[in-house]
PDB file of C-alpha atoms in Angstrom:
ATOM      1  CA  GLN L   1       3.653  -0.729 -23.891  1.00 84.00           C
ATOM      2  CA  VAL L   2       6.803  -2.442 -22.670  1.00 88.00           C
ATOM      3  CA  GLN L   3       7.996  -0.849 -20.008  1.00 94.00           C
ATOM      4  CA  LEU L   4      12.192  -1.527 -18.752  1.00 96.00           C
ATOM      5  CA  VAL L   5      13.421   0.280 -16.146  1.00 97.00           C
ATOM      6  CA  GLU L   6      16.636  -0.951 -14.823  1.00 98.00           C
ATOM      7  CA  SER L   7      18.791   0.595 -11.792  1.00 98.00           C
ATOM      8  CA  GLY L   8      21.816  -0.515  -8.808  1.00 98.00           C
ATOM      9  CA  GLY L   9      24.234   0.562 -11.116  1.00 97.00           C
ATOM     10  CA  GLY L  10      27.325   3.148  -9.233  1.00 98.00           C
ATOM     11  CA  LEU L  11      30.475   4.197  -8.526  1.00 98.00           C
ATOM     12  CA  VAL L  12      32.844   1.365  -7.673  1.00 98.00           C
ATOM     13  CA  GLN L  13      36.461   0.311  -7.996  1.00 98.00           C
ATOM     14  CA  ALA L  14      38.513  -2.166  -9.872  1.00 98.00           C
ATOM     15  CA  GLY L  15      37.357  -5.550  -8.963  1.00 98.00           C
ATOM     16  CA  GLY L  16      34.274  -4.613  -7.138  1.00 98.00           C
ATOM     17  CA  SER L  17      30.761  -5.642  -7.604  1.00 98.00           C
ATOM     18  CA  LEU L  18      27.994  -4.498  -8.382  1.00 98.00           C
ATOM     19  CA  GLY L  19      24.383  -5.952  -8.841  1.00 98.00           C
ATOM     20  CA  LEU L  20      22.032  -4.428 -11.274  1.00 98.00           C
ATOM     21  CA  SER L  21      18.170  -5.193 -11.661  1.00 98.00           C
ATOM     22  CA  CYS L  22      15.276  -4.692 -14.906  1.00 97.00           C
ATOM     23  CA  ALA L  23      11.933  -4.763 -13.691  1.00 96.00           C
ATOM     24  CA  ALA L  24       9.579  -4.798 -16.900  1.00 94.00           C
ATOM     25  CA  SER L  25       5.950  -4.390 -17.401  1.00 91.00           C
ATOM     26  CA  GLY L  26       3.630  -4.974 -20.261  1.00 85.00           C
ATOM     27  CA  ILE L  27       5.481  -7.257 -21.530  1.00 79.00           C
ATOM     28  CA  MET L  28       4.878 -11.925 -20.997  1.00 78.00           C
ATOM     29  CA  PHE L  29       7.894 -11.681 -19.502  1.00 73.00           C
ATOM     30  CA  LYS L  30       7.857 -15.168 -17.715  1.00 70.00           C
ATOM     31  CA  ILE L  31       7.727 -16.681 -21.971  1.00 77.00           C
ATOM     32  CA  ASN L  32      10.656 -13.377 -22.507  1.00 91.00           C
ATOM     33  CA  ALA L  33      14.103 -14.459 -23.185  1.00 95.00           C
ATOM     34  CA  MET L  34      15.640 -11.267 -21.409  1.00 95.00           C
ATOM     35  CA  GLY L  35      19.484 -10.360 -22.165  1.00 97.00           C
ATOM     36  CA  TRP L  36      21.590  -7.091 -20.784  1.00 98.00           C
ATOM     37  CA  TYR L  37      23.092  -4.593 -22.996  1.00 98.00           C
ATOM     38  CA  ARG L  38      25.774  -2.136 -22.663  1.00 98.00           C
ATOM     39  CA  GLN L  39      26.910   0.905 -24.098  1.00 98.00           C
ATOM     40  CA  ALA L  40      30.499   2.303 -23.465  1.00 97.00           C
ATOM     41  CA  PRO L  41      30.907   6.394 -24.819  1.00 92.00           C
ATOM     42  CA  GLY L  42      31.711   6.081 -28.152  1.00 95.00           C
ATOM     43  CA  LYS L  43      31.032   2.242 -28.800  1.00 97.00           C
ATOM     44  CA  GLN L  44      28.168   1.121 -29.984  1.00 97.00           C
ATOM     45  CA  ARG L  45      25.247  -1.051 -27.740  1.00 97.00           C
ATOM     46  CA  GLU L  46      26.549  -4.418 -27.321  1.00 98.00           C
ATOM     47  CA  LEU L  47      24.412  -7.587 -25.723  1.00 98.00           C
ATOM     48  CA  VAL L  48      26.224  -8.658 -22.563  1.00 98.00           C
ATOM     49  CA  ALA L  49      24.537 -12.009 -21.351  1.00 98.00           C
ATOM     50  CA  ALA L  50      20.887 -13.802 -21.802  1.00 98.00           C
ATOM     51  CA  ILE L  51      18.652 -15.952 -19.801  1.00 97.00           C
ATOM     52  CA  THR L  52      15.685 -17.962 -22.142  1.00 95.00           C
ATOM     53  CA  SER L  53      12.408 -17.507 -20.652  1.00 91.00           C
ATOM     54  CA  GLY L  54      13.443 -21.739 -19.354  1.00 91.00           C
ATOM     55  CA  GLY L  55      16.479 -20.326 -17.681  1.00 93.00           C
ATOM     56  CA  THR L  56      19.073 -21.256 -20.073  1.00 97.00           C
ATOM     57  CA  LYS L  57      22.318 -18.261 -19.769  1.00 98.00           C
ATOM     58  CA  ASN L  58      24.557 -16.989 -22.159  1.00 98.00           C
ATOM     59  CA  TYR L  59      27.322 -15.156 -22.020  1.00 98.00           C
ATOM     60  CA  ALA L  60      29.864 -12.473 -23.988  1.00 98.00           C
ATOM     61  CA  ALA L  61      32.725 -13.950 -23.466  1.00 98.00           C
ATOM     62  CA  SER L  62      34.486 -10.946 -22.272  1.00 98.00           C
ATOM     63  CA  VAL L  63      32.174 -10.908 -19.394  1.00 98.00           C
ATOM     64  CA  LYS L  64      32.185 -14.785 -19.182  1.00 98.00           C
ATOM     65  CA  GLY L  65      32.828 -15.824 -15.694  1.00 98.00           C
ATOM     66  CA  ARG L  66      32.800 -12.299 -13.602  1.00 98.00           C
ATOM     67  CA  PHE L  67      28.546 -11.402 -14.788  1.00 98.00           C
ATOM     68  CA  THR L  68      25.576 -13.981 -13.752  1.00 98.00           C
ATOM     69  CA  ILE L  69      22.666 -12.904 -15.431  1.00 98.00           C
ATOM     70  CA  SER L  70      19.177 -14.287 -13.794  1.00 98.00           C
ATOM     71  CA  ARG L  71      15.505 -14.092 -13.699  1.00 96.00           C
ATOM     72  CA  ASP L  72      12.688 -13.749 -11.294  1.00 95.00           C
ATOM     73  CA  ASN L  73       8.970 -14.295 -13.251  1.00 92.00           C
ATOM     74  CA  ALA L  74       6.789 -13.969 -10.016  1.00 92.00           C
ATOM     75  CA  LYS L  75       8.453 -10.314 -10.175  1.00 94.00           C
ATOM     76  CA  ASN L  76       9.412  -9.565 -13.718  1.00 93.00           C
ATOM     77  CA  THR L  77      12.471  -9.154 -13.210  1.00 96.00           C
ATOM     78  CA  VAL L  78      15.878  -9.406 -14.521  1.00 97.00           C
ATOM     79  CA  TYR L  79      19.053  -9.156 -12.637  1.00 98.00           C
ATOM     80  CA  LEU L  80      22.450  -9.367 -13.611  1.00 98.00           C
ATOM     81  CA  GLN L  81      25.709  -9.211 -10.960  1.00 98.00           C
ATOM     82  CA  MET L  82      28.832  -8.118 -12.068  1.00 98.00           C
ATOM     83  CA  ASN L  83      32.176  -9.309 -10.093  1.00 98.00           C
ATOM     84  CA  SER L  84      35.773  -8.777 -10.519  1.00 98.00           C
ATOM     85  CA  LEU L  85      34.805  -5.654 -12.511  1.00 98.00           C
ATOM     86  CA  LYS L  86      37.145  -3.769 -14.876  1.00 98.00           C
ATOM     87  CA  PRO L  87      37.417  -0.207 -15.560  1.00 97.00           C
ATOM     88  CA  GLU L  88      36.649  -1.734 -19.507  1.00 97.00           C
ATOM     89  CA  ASP L  89      33.215  -2.674 -17.614  1.00 98.00           C
ATOM     90  CA  THR L  90      32.125   0.970 -17.722  1.00 98.00           C
ATOM     91  CA  ALA L  91      29.663   1.569 -19.212  1.00 98.00           C
ATOM     92  CA  VAL L  92      25.305   1.689 -19.464  1.00 98.00           C
ATOM     93  CA  TYR L  93      23.545  -0.956 -18.972  1.00 98.00           C
ATOM     94  CA  TYR L  94      20.333  -1.286 -20.324  1.00 98.00           C
ATOM     95  CA  CYS L  95      18.042  -5.115 -20.108  1.00 97.00           C
ATOM     96  CA  ASN L  96      15.804  -5.661 -23.131  1.00 96.00           C
ATOM     97  CA  HIS L  97      15.036  -9.007 -25.538  1.00 94.00           C
ATOM     98  CA  PRO L  98      18.297 -10.320 -26.758  1.00 95.00           C
ATOM     99  CA  VAL L  99      17.058 -10.722 -30.192  1.00 93.00           C
ATOM    100  CA  VAL L 100      14.004  -8.322 -31.249  1.00 92.00           C
ATOM    101  CA  PRO L 101      14.820  -5.305 -28.522  1.00 92.00           C
ATOM    102  CA  ASP L 102      11.289  -4.075 -28.151  1.00 90.00           C
ATOM    103  CA  ARG L 103      11.422   0.330 -26.634  1.00 92.00           C
ATOM    104  CA  TRP L 104      14.899   1.057 -24.538  1.00 95.00           C
ATOM    105  CA  GLY L 105      14.501   2.014 -21.179  1.00 96.00           C
ATOM    106  CA  GLN L 106      16.572   4.700 -19.351  1.00 97.00           C
ATOM    107  CA  GLY L 107      19.456   2.602 -18.469  1.00 98.00           C
ATOM    108  CA  THR L 108      21.669   2.257 -15.191  1.00 98.00           C
ATOM    109  CA  GLN L 109      25.267   3.518 -15.147  1.00 98.00           C
ATOM    110  CA  VAL L 110      27.927   1.835 -13.915  1.00 98.00           C
ATOM    111  CA  THR L 111      31.572   3.439 -13.952  1.00 98.00           C
ATOM    112  CA  VAL L 112      34.714   1.226 -12.576  1.00 98.00           C
ATOM    113  CA  SER L 113      37.868   2.966 -11.562  1.00 97.00           C
ATOM    114  CA  SER L 114      41.033   1.569 -11.898  1.00 94.00           C
TER     115      SER L 114
END
């Protein structure tokens, strides 16, 4: 059974940085692509970053140049480093497969104040 546990969220001022982590279990992590999603109040969940098993990365236009996704296969963990944060980055952030999501974790709240 897939379990995804996100952590690292918090409150930060605009222009600041945060680093998120997602520990995965119950999946063949090293052969799976992973992604970070976010859902802001009243909006649909959107994919903001993805990384393949081989390390190829893709980003949504809204975060490109500010966010960096990475992974540690030995730890079954995927990371999201977020720099130059903006108030519009405020959302609950989740990790999951970037194409065929499995069951969702609880997410981690990121709040960016102006």
